mmCIF file of C-alpha atoms in Angstrom:
data_model
loop_
_atom_site.group_PDB
_atom_site.id
_atom_site.type_symbol
_atom_site.label_atom_id
_atom_site.label_comp_id
_atom_site.label_asym_id
_atom_site.label_seq_id
_atom_site.Cartn_x
_atom_site.Cartn_y
_atom_site.Cartn_z
ATOM 1 C CA MET A 402 0.000 0.000 0.000
ATOM 2 C CA THR A 403 1.406 3.382 -0.947
ATOM 3 C CA GLU A 404 1.634 6.183 1.592
ATOM 4 C CA GLY A 405 -0.907 8.258 -0.326
ATOM 5 C CA ASN A 406 -3.485 5.489 0.016
ATOM 6 C CA PHE A 407 -3.104 5.111 3.753
ATOM 7 C CA VAL A 408 -5.858 7.308 5.163
ATOM 8 C CA ASP A 409 -6.585 7.028 8.881
ATOM 9 C CA TYR A 410 -8.634 10.171 9.610
ATOM 10 C CA VAL A 411 -11.625 11.473 7.665
ATOM 11 C CA LYS A 412 -14.641 13.705 8.246
ATOM 12 C CA ALA A 413 -18.023 12.921 6.714
ATOM 13 C CA PHE A 414 -21.622 14.140 6.696
ATOM 14 C CA VAL A 415 -24.344 11.511 7.080
ATOM 15 C CA SER A 416 -28.077 11.929 6.610
ATOM 16 C CA SER A 417 -30.712 9.270 7.268
ATOM 17 C CA GLY A 418 -34.030 9.076 5.430
ATOM 18 C CA ASN A 419 -37.324 10.639 6.476
ATOM 19 C CA GLY A 420 -40.200 8.381 7.493
ATOM 20 C CA GLY A 421 -43.073 8.173 5.028
ATOM 21 C CA LYS A 422 -46.444 9.794 5.768
ATOM 22 C CA GLY A 423 -49.366 7.730 6.974
ATOM 23 C CA SER A 424 -52.294 7.539 4.549
ATOM 24 C CA VAL A 425 -55.709 9.158 5.020
ATOM 25 C CA HIS A 426 -58.003 6.877 3.058
ATOM 26 C CA LEU A 427 -61.584 5.665 3.388
ATOM 27 C CA HIS A 428 -62.427 2.263 1.967
ATOM 28 C CA ARG A 429 -64.539 2.416 -1.180
ATOM 29 C CA GLU A 430 -65.903 -0.784 -2.678
ATOM 30 C CA LYS A 431 -69.084 -1.842 -4.416
ATOM 31 C CA TYR A 432 -71.749 -3.143 -2.048
ATOM 32 C CA ILE A 433 -69.733 -1.896 0.976
ATOM 33 C CA THR A 434 -71.296 1.459 1.776
ATOM 34 C CA LYS A 435 -69.252 2.357 4.840
ATOM 35 C CA GLY A 436 -65.924 0.649 4.552
ATOM 36 C CA GLY A 437 -64.277 2.947 7.082
ATOM 37 C CA PRO A 438 -60.683 4.148 7.310
ATOM 38 C CA ASP A 439 -57.993 1.917 5.798
ATOM 39 C CA GLY A 440 -55.005 4.250 5.307
ATOM 40 C CA GLY A 441 -51.704 2.396 5.729
ATOM 41 C CA ASP A 442 -48.537 3.380 7.621
ATOM 42 C CA GLY A 443 -45.569 5.147 6.094
ATOM 43 C CA GLY A 444 -42.301 3.283 5.639
ATOM 44 C CA ARG A 445 -39.239 3.774 7.825
ATOM 45 C CA GLY A 446 -36.501 6.055 6.551
ATOM 46 C CA GLY A 447 -33.199 4.430 5.637
ATOM 47 C CA HIS A 448 -30.384 4.155 8.201
ATOM 48 C CA VAL A 449 -26.741 5.091 7.684
ATOM 49 C CA ILE A 450 -24.817 2.095 9.046
ATOM 50 C CA ILE A 451 -21.108 1.687 9.815
ATOM 51 C CA ARG A 452 -19.967 -1.885 9.098
ATOM 52 C CA GLY A 453 -16.666 -3.579 9.941
ATOM 53 C CA ASN A 454 -14.758 -5.186 7.064
ATOM 54 C CA SER A 455 -11.631 -7.228 7.827
ATOM 55 C CA ASN A 456 -10.483 -6.919 4.198
ATOM 56 C CA LEU A 457 -9.918 -3.170 4.544
ATOM 57 C CA TRP A 458 -6.793 -1.573 6.001
ATOM 58 C CA THR A 459 -7.441 2.101 5.348
ATOM 59 C CA LEU A 460 -10.180 4.736 5.100
ATOM 60 C CA VAL A 461 -9.119 5.746 1.579
ATOM 61 C CA THR A 462 -12.692 5.054 0.343
ATOM 62 C CA TYR A 463 -13.807 8.201 2.160
ATOM 63 C CA LYS A 464 -10.935 10.434 1.089
ATOM 64 C CA PHE A 465 -13.030 12.140 -1.571
ATOM 65 C CA LYS A 466 -16.621 11.015 -0.966
ATOM 66 C CA LYS A 467 -17.797 12.902 2.119
ATOM 67 C CA HIS A 468 -21.621 12.843 1.975
ATOM 68 C CA PHE A 469 -23.801 9.800 2.615
ATOM 69 C CA LYS A 470 -27.579 10.021 2.360
ATOM 70 C CA ALA A 471 -30.037 7.175 2.969
ATOM 71 C CA GLY A 472 -33.355 6.815 1.139
ATOM 72 C CA HIS A 473 -36.701 8.184 2.376
ATOM 73 C CA GLY A 474 -39.548 5.886 3.417
ATOM 74 C CA GLU A 475 -42.499 5.726 1.053
ATOM 75 C CA HIS A 476 -45.941 6.947 2.064
ATOM 76 C CA GLY A 477 -48.686 4.566 3.180
ATOM 77 C CA SER A 478 -51.578 3.796 0.846
ATOM 78 C CA LYS A 479 -55.037 2.294 0.846
ATOM 79 C CA ASN A 480 -56.023 -1.156 2.088
ATOM 80 C CA ARG A 481 -53.711 -0.662 5.072
ATOM 81 C CA SER A 482 -50.690 -0.968 2.773
ATOM 82 C CA THR A 483 -47.473 0.067 4.473
ATOM 83 C CA GLY A 484 -45.003 2.106 2.445
ATOM 84 C CA ALA A 485 -41.627 0.603 1.595
ATOM 85 C CA ASP A 486 -38.712 1.340 3.927
ATOM 86 C CA GLY A 487 -36.039 3.708 2.688
ATOM 87 C CA GLU A 488 -32.798 2.184 1.397
ATOM 88 C CA ASP A 489 -30.082 1.814 4.040
ATOM 89 C CA VAL A 490 -26.585 3.093 3.288
ATOM 90 C CA TYR A 491 -23.595 1.045 4.490
ATOM 91 C CA MET A 492 -20.160 2.509 5.143
ATOM 92 C CA ASP A 493 -17.555 -0.275 5.314
ATOM 93 C CA VAL A 494 -14.570 0.538 7.525
ATOM 94 C CA PRO A 495 -11.434 -1.334 8.682
ATOM 95 C CA LEU A 496 -11.434 -3.015 12.066
ATOM 96 C CA GLY A 497 -10.160 -0.630 14.726
ATOM 97 C CA THR A 498 -12.134 2.385 13.450
ATOM 98 C CA VAL A 499 -13.405 4.815 16.082
ATOM 99 C CA VAL A 500 -16.464 6.903 15.177
ATOM 100 C CA ARG A 501 -16.763 10.331 16.804
ATOM 101 C CA ASP A 502 -19.362 13.099 16.775
ATOM 102 C CA GLY A 503 -17.855 15.730 14.492
ATOM 103 C CA ASP A 504 -19.262 18.623 16.550
ATOM 104 C CA THR A 505 -18.556 17.493 20.133
ATOM 105 C CA ASN A 506 -15.670 15.052 19.473
ATOM 106 C CA GLU A 507 -17.501 12.524 21.672
ATOM 107 C CA ILE A 508 -16.760 8.866 20.901
ATOM 108 C CA LEU A 509 -19.979 7.266 19.625
ATOM 109 C CA PHE A 510 -18.668 3.712 19.185
ATOM 110 C CA GLU A 511 -15.835 1.697 17.687
ATOM 111 C CA ILE A 512 -15.784 -1.178 15.224
ATOM 112 C CA THR A 513 -13.595 -4.142 16.208
ATOM 113 C CA GLU A 514 -15.215 -7.216 14.591
ATOM 114 C CA ASN A 515 -15.768 -8.276 11.001
ATOM 115 C CA GLY A 516 -19.408 -7.771 10.008
ATOM 116 C CA GLU A 517 -20.191 -5.682 13.106
ATOM 117 C CA GLU A 518 -22.844 -3.070 12.316
ATOM 118 C CA LYS A 519 -23.643 0.165 14.156
ATOM 119 C CA ILE A 520 -26.260 2.730 13.148
ATOM 120 C CA VAL A 521 -24.712 6.207 13.043
ATOM 121 C CA ALA A 522 -27.840 7.990 11.722
ATOM 122 C CA GLU A 523 -31.201 6.365 12.401
ATOM 123 C CA GLY A 524 -33.964 6.665 9.824
ATOM 124 C CA GLY A 525 -37.175 8.411 10.840
ATOM 125 C CA MET A 526 -40.193 6.277 11.764
ATOM 126 C CA GLY A 527 -43.083 6.179 9.334
ATOM 127 C CA GLY A 528 -46.319 7.893 10.339
ATOM 128 C CA ARG A 529 -49.362 5.809 11.249
ATOM 129 C CA GLY A 530 -52.304 5.686 8.845
ATOM 130 C CA ASN A 531 -55.799 6.822 9.766
ATOM 131 C CA TRP A 532 -57.075 3.306 10.448
ATOM 132 C CA HIS A 533 -55.133 3.378 13.724
ATOM 133 C CA PHE A 534 -57.241 6.273 14.981
ATOM 134 C CA LYS A 535 -60.765 4.984 14.495
ATOM 135 C CA THR A 536 -62.825 4.720 17.676
ATOM 136 C CA SER A 537 -66.459 4.191 18.530
ATOM 137 C CA THR A 538 -66.934 7.946 18.628
ATOM 138 C CA ASN A 539 -64.652 8.795 15.699
ATOM 139 C CA GLN A 540 -65.369 6.210 13.063
ATOM 140 C CA THR A 541 -64.025 8.125 10.056
ATOM 141 C CA PRO A 542 -60.828 9.913 11.132
ATOM 142 C CA ARG A 543 -59.563 12.101 8.330
ATOM 143 C CA TYR A 544 -56.043 12.544 9.615
ATOM 144 C CA ALA A 545 -52.846 10.503 9.900
ATOM 145 C CA GLN A 546 -49.359 10.984 11.290
ATOM 146 C CA PRO A 547 -46.597 12.566 9.246
ATOM 147 C CA GLY A 548 -43.308 10.693 9.066
ATOM 148 C CA ILE A 549 -40.525 11.570 11.497
ATOM 149 C CA PRO A 550 -37.594 13.424 9.845
ATOM 150 C CA GLY A 551 -34.269 11.655 9.543
ATOM 151 C CA GLN A 552 -31.071 12.625 11.351
ATOM 152 C CA GLU A 553 -28.080 14.590 10.114
ATOM 153 C CA HIS A 554 -24.652 14.347 11.693
ATOM 154 C CA ASN A 555 -21.088 15.414 11.103
ATOM 155 C CA ILE A 556 -18.923 12.450 12.019
ATOM 156 C CA VAL A 557 -15.218 11.683 12.222
ATOM 157 C CA LEU A 558 -13.788 8.283 11.316
ATOM 158 C CA GLU A 559 -10.478 7.615 13.035
ATOM 159 C CA LEU A 560 -8.544 4.431 12.352
ATOM 160 C CA LYS A 561 -6.330 2.949 15.046
ATOM 161 C CA VAL A 562 -4.160 0.245 13.526
ATOM 162 C CA LEU A 563 -4.752 -3.230 14.958
ATOM 163 C CA ALA A 564 -1.354 -4.893 15.314
ATOM 164 C CA ASP A 565 0.225 -7.272 17.818
ATOM 165 C CA VAL A 566 3.531 -5.399 18.034
ATOM 166 C CA GLY A 567 4.116 -1.680 17.596
ATOM 167 C CA LEU A 568 7.580 -0.309 16.793
ATOM 168 C CA VAL A 569 8.430 2.768 18.852
ATOM 169 C CA GLY A 570 11.531 4.888 18.393
ATOM 170 C CA PHE A 571 13.105 8.158 17.350
ATOM 171 C CA PRO A 572 13.391 9.007 13.643
ATOM 172 C CA ASN A 573 16.149 7.018 11.890
ATOM 173 C CA ALA A 574 16.257 4.353 14.602
ATOM 174 C CA GLY A 575 15.929 1.647 11.958
ATOM 175 C CA LYS A 576 12.261 0.719 12.435
ATOM 176 C CA SER A 577 11.436 0.520 8.715
ATOM 177 C CA THR A 578 14.551 -1.542 8.032
ATOM 178 C CA LEU A 579 13.641 -3.980 10.813
ATOM 179 C CA LEU A 580 10.081 -4.283 9.473
ATOM 180 C CA SER A 581 11.402 -5.022 5.972
ATOM 181 C CA VAL A 582 13.703 -7.748 7.351
ATOM 182 C CA MET A 583 11.124 -9.417 9.637
ATOM 183 C CA THR A 584 8.191 -9.226 7.206
ATOM 184 C CA SER A 585 7.440 -8.995 3.478
ATOM 185 C CA ALA A 586 6.534 -5.307 3.833
ATOM 186 C CA LYS A 587 8.472 -2.836 1.708
ATOM 187 C CA PRO A 588 8.414 0.462 3.601
ATOM 188 C CA LYS A 589 10.243 3.522 2.302
ATOM 189 C CA ILE A 590 13.801 3.561 3.697
ATOM 190 C CA ALA A 591 16.158 6.532 3.410
ATOM 191 C CA ASP A 592 18.885 8.254 5.388
ATOM 192 C CA TYR A 593 16.897 11.235 6.659
ATOM 193 C CA GLU A 594 14.456 11.884 9.462
ATOM 194 C CA PHE A 595 10.734 11.237 9.086
ATOM 195 C CA THR A 596 11.166 8.938 6.103
ATOM 196 C CA THR A 597 8.088 7.101 7.379
ATOM 197 C CA LEU A 598 5.074 9.385 7.117
ATOM 198 C CA LYS A 599 2.363 6.736 7.525
ATOM 199 C CA PRO A 600 2.183 3.551 9.640
ATOM 200 C CA ASN A 601 3.297 0.407 7.812
ATOM 201 C CA LEU A 602 2.023 -3.078 8.612
ATOM 202 C CA GLY A 603 3.733 -6.406 8.049
ATOM 203 C CA ILE A 604 3.077 -10.036 8.967
ATOM 204 C CA VAL A 605 5.941 -11.737 10.809
ATOM 205 C CA GLU A 606 6.143 -15.431 9.934
ATOM 206 C CA TYR A 607 7.039 -17.548 12.955
ATOM 207 C CA ARG A 608 7.693 -21.233 13.530
ATOM 208 C CA ASP A 609 5.119 -23.914 12.600
ATOM 209 C CA PHE A 610 3.262 -21.601 10.192
ATOM 210 C CA GLN A 611 2.291 -19.212 12.985
ATOM 211 C CA SER A 612 2.453 -15.448 12.589
ATOM 212 C CA PHE A 613 1.814 -12.074 14.197
ATOM 213 C CA VAL A 614 1.345 -8.528 12.902
ATOM 214 C CA MET A 615 3.939 -5.771 13.382
ATOM 215 C CA ALA A 616 3.353 -2.046 12.796
ATOM 216 C CA ASP A 617 6.012 0.567 12.063
ATOM 217 C CA ILE A 618 4.834 3.857 13.580
ATOM 218 C CA PRO A 619 6.339 7.181 12.341
ATOM 219 C CA GLY A 620 9.185 8.397 14.519
ATOM 220 C CA ILE A 621 8.465 10.048 17.868
ATOM 221 C CA ILE A 622 10.457 13.058 19.036
ATOM 222 C CA GLU A 623 10.667 14.691 22.439
ATOM 223 C CA GLY A 624 7.545 16.827 22.810
ATOM 224 C CA ALA A 625 5.410 14.606 20.557
ATOM 225 C CA ALA A 626 2.632 14.502 23.152
ATOM 226 C CA GLU A 627 2.354 18.308 22.788
ATOM 227 C CA GLY A 628 2.030 18.017 19.030
ATOM 228 C CA LYS A 629 5.650 18.374 17.895
ATOM 229 C CA GLY A 630 6.772 16.446 14.836
ATOM 230 C CA LEU A 631 4.572 13.654 13.519
ATOM 231 C CA GLY A 632 4.326 11.718 16.766
ATOM 232 C CA TYR A 633 1.150 13.208 18.210
ATOM 233 C CA TYR A 634 -0.820 12.442 15.053
ATOM 234 C CA PHE A 635 0.203 8.771 15.026
ATOM 235 C CA LEU A 636 0.524 7.991 18.737
ATOM 236 C CA ARG A 637 -3.088 6.789 18.662
ATOM 237 C CA HIS A 638 -2.037 3.748 16.607
ATOM 238 C CA ILE A 639 0.089 2.534 19.521
ATOM 239 C CA GLU A 640 -3.036 2.308 21.707
ATOM 240 C CA ARG A 641 -4.152 -0.863 19.883
ATOM 241 C CA ASN A 642 -0.829 -2.736 19.955
ATOM 242 C CA SER A 643 -0.572 -5.645 22.382
ATOM 243 C CA SER A 644 3.166 -5.229 22.861
ATOM 244 C CA LEU A 645 5.571 -2.334 22.268
ATOM 245 C CA LEU A 646 9.054 -2.831 20.810
ATOM 246 C CA PHE A 647 11.306 0.140 21.563
ATOM 247 C CA LEU A 648 14.051 0.440 18.965
ATOM 248 C CA ILE A 649 17.145 2.412 19.992
ATOM 249 C CA PRO A 650 20.339 2.519 17.870
ATOM 250 C CA ALA A 651 23.570 1.276 19.408
ATOM 251 C CA ASP A 652 25.334 4.562 18.581
ATOM 252 C CA SER A 653 22.923 6.517 20.795
ATOM 253 C CA LYS A 654 24.627 8.746 23.392
ATOM 254 C CA ASP A 655 22.498 7.330 26.225
ATOM 255 C CA ILE A 656 20.262 4.329 25.490
ATOM 256 C CA SER A 657 18.525 4.383 28.872
ATOM 257 C CA LYS A 658 17.775 8.101 28.580
ATOM 258 C CA GLU A 659 16.314 7.697 25.077
ATOM 259 C CA TYR A 660 14.103 4.893 26.349
ATOM 260 C CA GLU A 661 12.857 7.059 29.221
ATOM 261 C CA ILE A 662 12.104 9.970 26.854
ATOM 262 C CA LEU A 663 10.061 7.696 24.585
ATOM 263 C CA LEU A 664 8.279 6.180 27.558
ATOM 264 C CA ASP A 665 7.498 9.618 28.961
ATOM 265 C CA GLU A 666 5.951 10.744 25.656
ATOM 266 C CA LEU A 667 3.659 7.719 25.704
ATOM 267 C CA ARG A 668 2.793 8.372 29.335
ATOM 268 C CA ARG A 669 1.868 11.999 28.664
ATOM 269 C CA TYR A 670 -0.250 11.049 25.656
ATOM 270 C CA ASN A 671 -2.095 8.221 27.416
ATOM 271 C CA PRO A 672 -0.995 6.807 30.806
ATOM 272 C CA GLU A 673 -2.622 3.463 29.972
ATOM 273 C CA LEU A 674 0.075 2.830 27.349
ATOM 274 C CA ILE A 675 2.577 2.260 30.148
ATOM 275 C CA ASP A 676 0.693 -0.892 31.152
ATOM 276 C CA LYS A 677 1.544 -2.600 27.857
ATOM 277 C CA GLN A 678 4.317 -5.170 27.636
ATOM 278 C CA ARG A 679 7.606 -3.683 26.454
ATOM 279 C CA ILE A 680 10.861 -4.895 24.940
ATOM 280 C CA VAL A 681 13.933 -2.817 24.053
ATOM 281 C CA ALA A 682 15.937 -3.760 20.954
ATOM 282 C CA ILE A 683 19.367 -2.169 20.481
ATOM 283 C CA SER A 684 19.620 -1.791 16.691
ATOM 284 C CA LYS A 685 22.721 -1.398 14.512
ATOM 285 C CA SER A 686 24.661 -3.548 16.988
ATOM 286 C CA ASP A 687 26.878 -4.907 14.180
ATOM 287 C CA MET A 688 28.970 -1.764 14.847
ATOM 288 C CA LEU A 689 29.861 -3.074 18.355
ATOM 289 C CA ASP A 690 32.649 -5.468 19.185
ATOM 290 C CA ASP A 691 32.160 -8.061 21.942
ATOM 291 C CA GLU A 692 33.992 -6.029 24.588
ATOM 292 C CA LEU A 693 31.967 -2.860 24.006
ATOM 293 C CA GLN A 694 28.734 -4.837 23.905
ATOM 294 C CA GLU A 695 29.539 -6.453 27.265
ATOM 295 C CA MET A 696 30.237 -3.037 28.817
ATOM 296 C CA MET A 697 26.885 -1.797 27.537
ATOM 297 C CA ARG A 698 25.143 -4.858 28.998
ATOM 298 C CA ILE A 699 26.478 -4.045 32.460
ATOM 299 C CA GLU A 700 25.030 -0.518 32.245
ATOM 300 C CA LEU A 701 21.719 -1.650 30.765
ATOM 301 C CA ASP A 702 21.244 -4.327 33.418
ATOM 302 C CA LYS A 703 21.370 -1.555 36.034
ATOM 303 C CA ASP A 704 19.237 1.022 34.201
ATOM 304 C CA LEU A 705 16.605 -0.911 32.242
ATOM 305 C CA ASN A 706 13.825 -2.819 33.973
ATOM 306 C CA VAL A 707 12.500 -4.454 30.786
ATOM 307 C CA PRO A 708 13.836 -7.267 28.562
ATOM 308 C CA TYR A 709 16.379 -6.108 25.969
ATOM 309 C CA LEU A 710 18.576 -7.605 23.279
ATOM 310 C CA PHE A 711 21.094 -6.523 20.653
ATOM 311 C CA ILE A 712 20.077 -6.847 17.007
ATOM 312 C CA SER A 713 21.224 -5.836 13.542
ATOM 313 C CA SER A 714 18.745 -5.778 10.685
ATOM 314 C CA VAL A 715 21.466 -5.483 8.045
ATOM 315 C CA ALA A 716 23.598 -8.319 9.439
ATOM 316 C CA GLN A 717 20.514 -10.409 10.389
ATOM 317 C CA LYS A 718 21.867 -10.555 13.939
ATOM 318 C CA GLY A 719 19.480 -11.453 16.765
ATOM 319 C CA ILE A 720 16.403 -11.401 14.505
ATOM 320 C CA GLN A 721 15.233 -14.936 15.350
ATOM 321 C CA GLU A 722 15.876 -14.321 19.059
ATOM 322 C CA LEU A 723 13.735 -11.172 18.799
ATOM 323 C CA LYS A 724 10.914 -13.145 17.149
ATOM 324 C CA ASP A 725 11.099 -15.740 19.928
ATOM 325 C CA LEU A 726 10.957 -13.075 22.639
ATOM 326 C CA LEU A 727 8.035 -11.266 21.010
ATOM 327 C CA TRP A 728 6.098 -14.502 20.463
ATOM 328 C CA LYS A 729 6.632 -15.532 24.077
ATOM 329 C CA GLN A 730 5.484 -12.140 25.316
ATOM 330 C CA LEU A 731 2.397 -12.081 23.074
ATOM 331 C CA ASN A 732 1.300 -15.524 24.267
ATOM 332 C CA GLU A 733 1.919 -15.169 27.981
#
């Protein structure tokens, strides 16, 4: 999937159908002189329905089409005939989509299962025909109910990527390279900051034909929780990851400090993210000799309170050990 086709935030206007009017009709038939009221009910207006679709990965469908209008219910007619219901409109979205009220920003619901349906704009009820209103003292009512108008809403669709493992790190930490080595994904890789502008997903093949999903999130910088860089915009994708893999390059000035900065940004964005399982991978470790690596281990054992290991995507060093550690953590 190209970056331009990955759309994870869209605004839309939805409008449900009006209910049909009830009928005012008096029965007329040969040899039946006083048939009485027989006006039928109006049909229900069409709903606008959000539906989960596991085959979708992006909201690109709604990048250009912004208005969705359901059909109106038909009016009732004679012989107590009910009008047809208005046509429902379905909006298929990827799993992990959060639907918000566009005016208040309130979360209305979220879609997490394939085929799950939620009504975002309910169609108006059809009006009742005049046969409902006949009584012993009012045997020929000449009135019926009008249909109830439909609803109109501004909504926001916000996709939060569903992945087992989320890659967290500063720009140029090697996240895209690691994703390309561990999966069949082909993210854009270049030697400058913010190469990754959109999250990338890949399926990691494990032993015995098992697999898990890994997501490369655009680089986080210090101050991301306040909106600096790209981090704030994409931090929401980390909320859905089961486990977080912090990637810190071996040539970093202070690995423990970088880890704490990243952790603090997550904490300030959403404190619940700190409860997720975490692993630290020291990337680009092919630049280290055994002696230097052992010295770093001594420091990391004192400063880090989470599992860590040294890897190199280019040299394929520690990749299988990383898969084993992630798999074990995901299945605990």
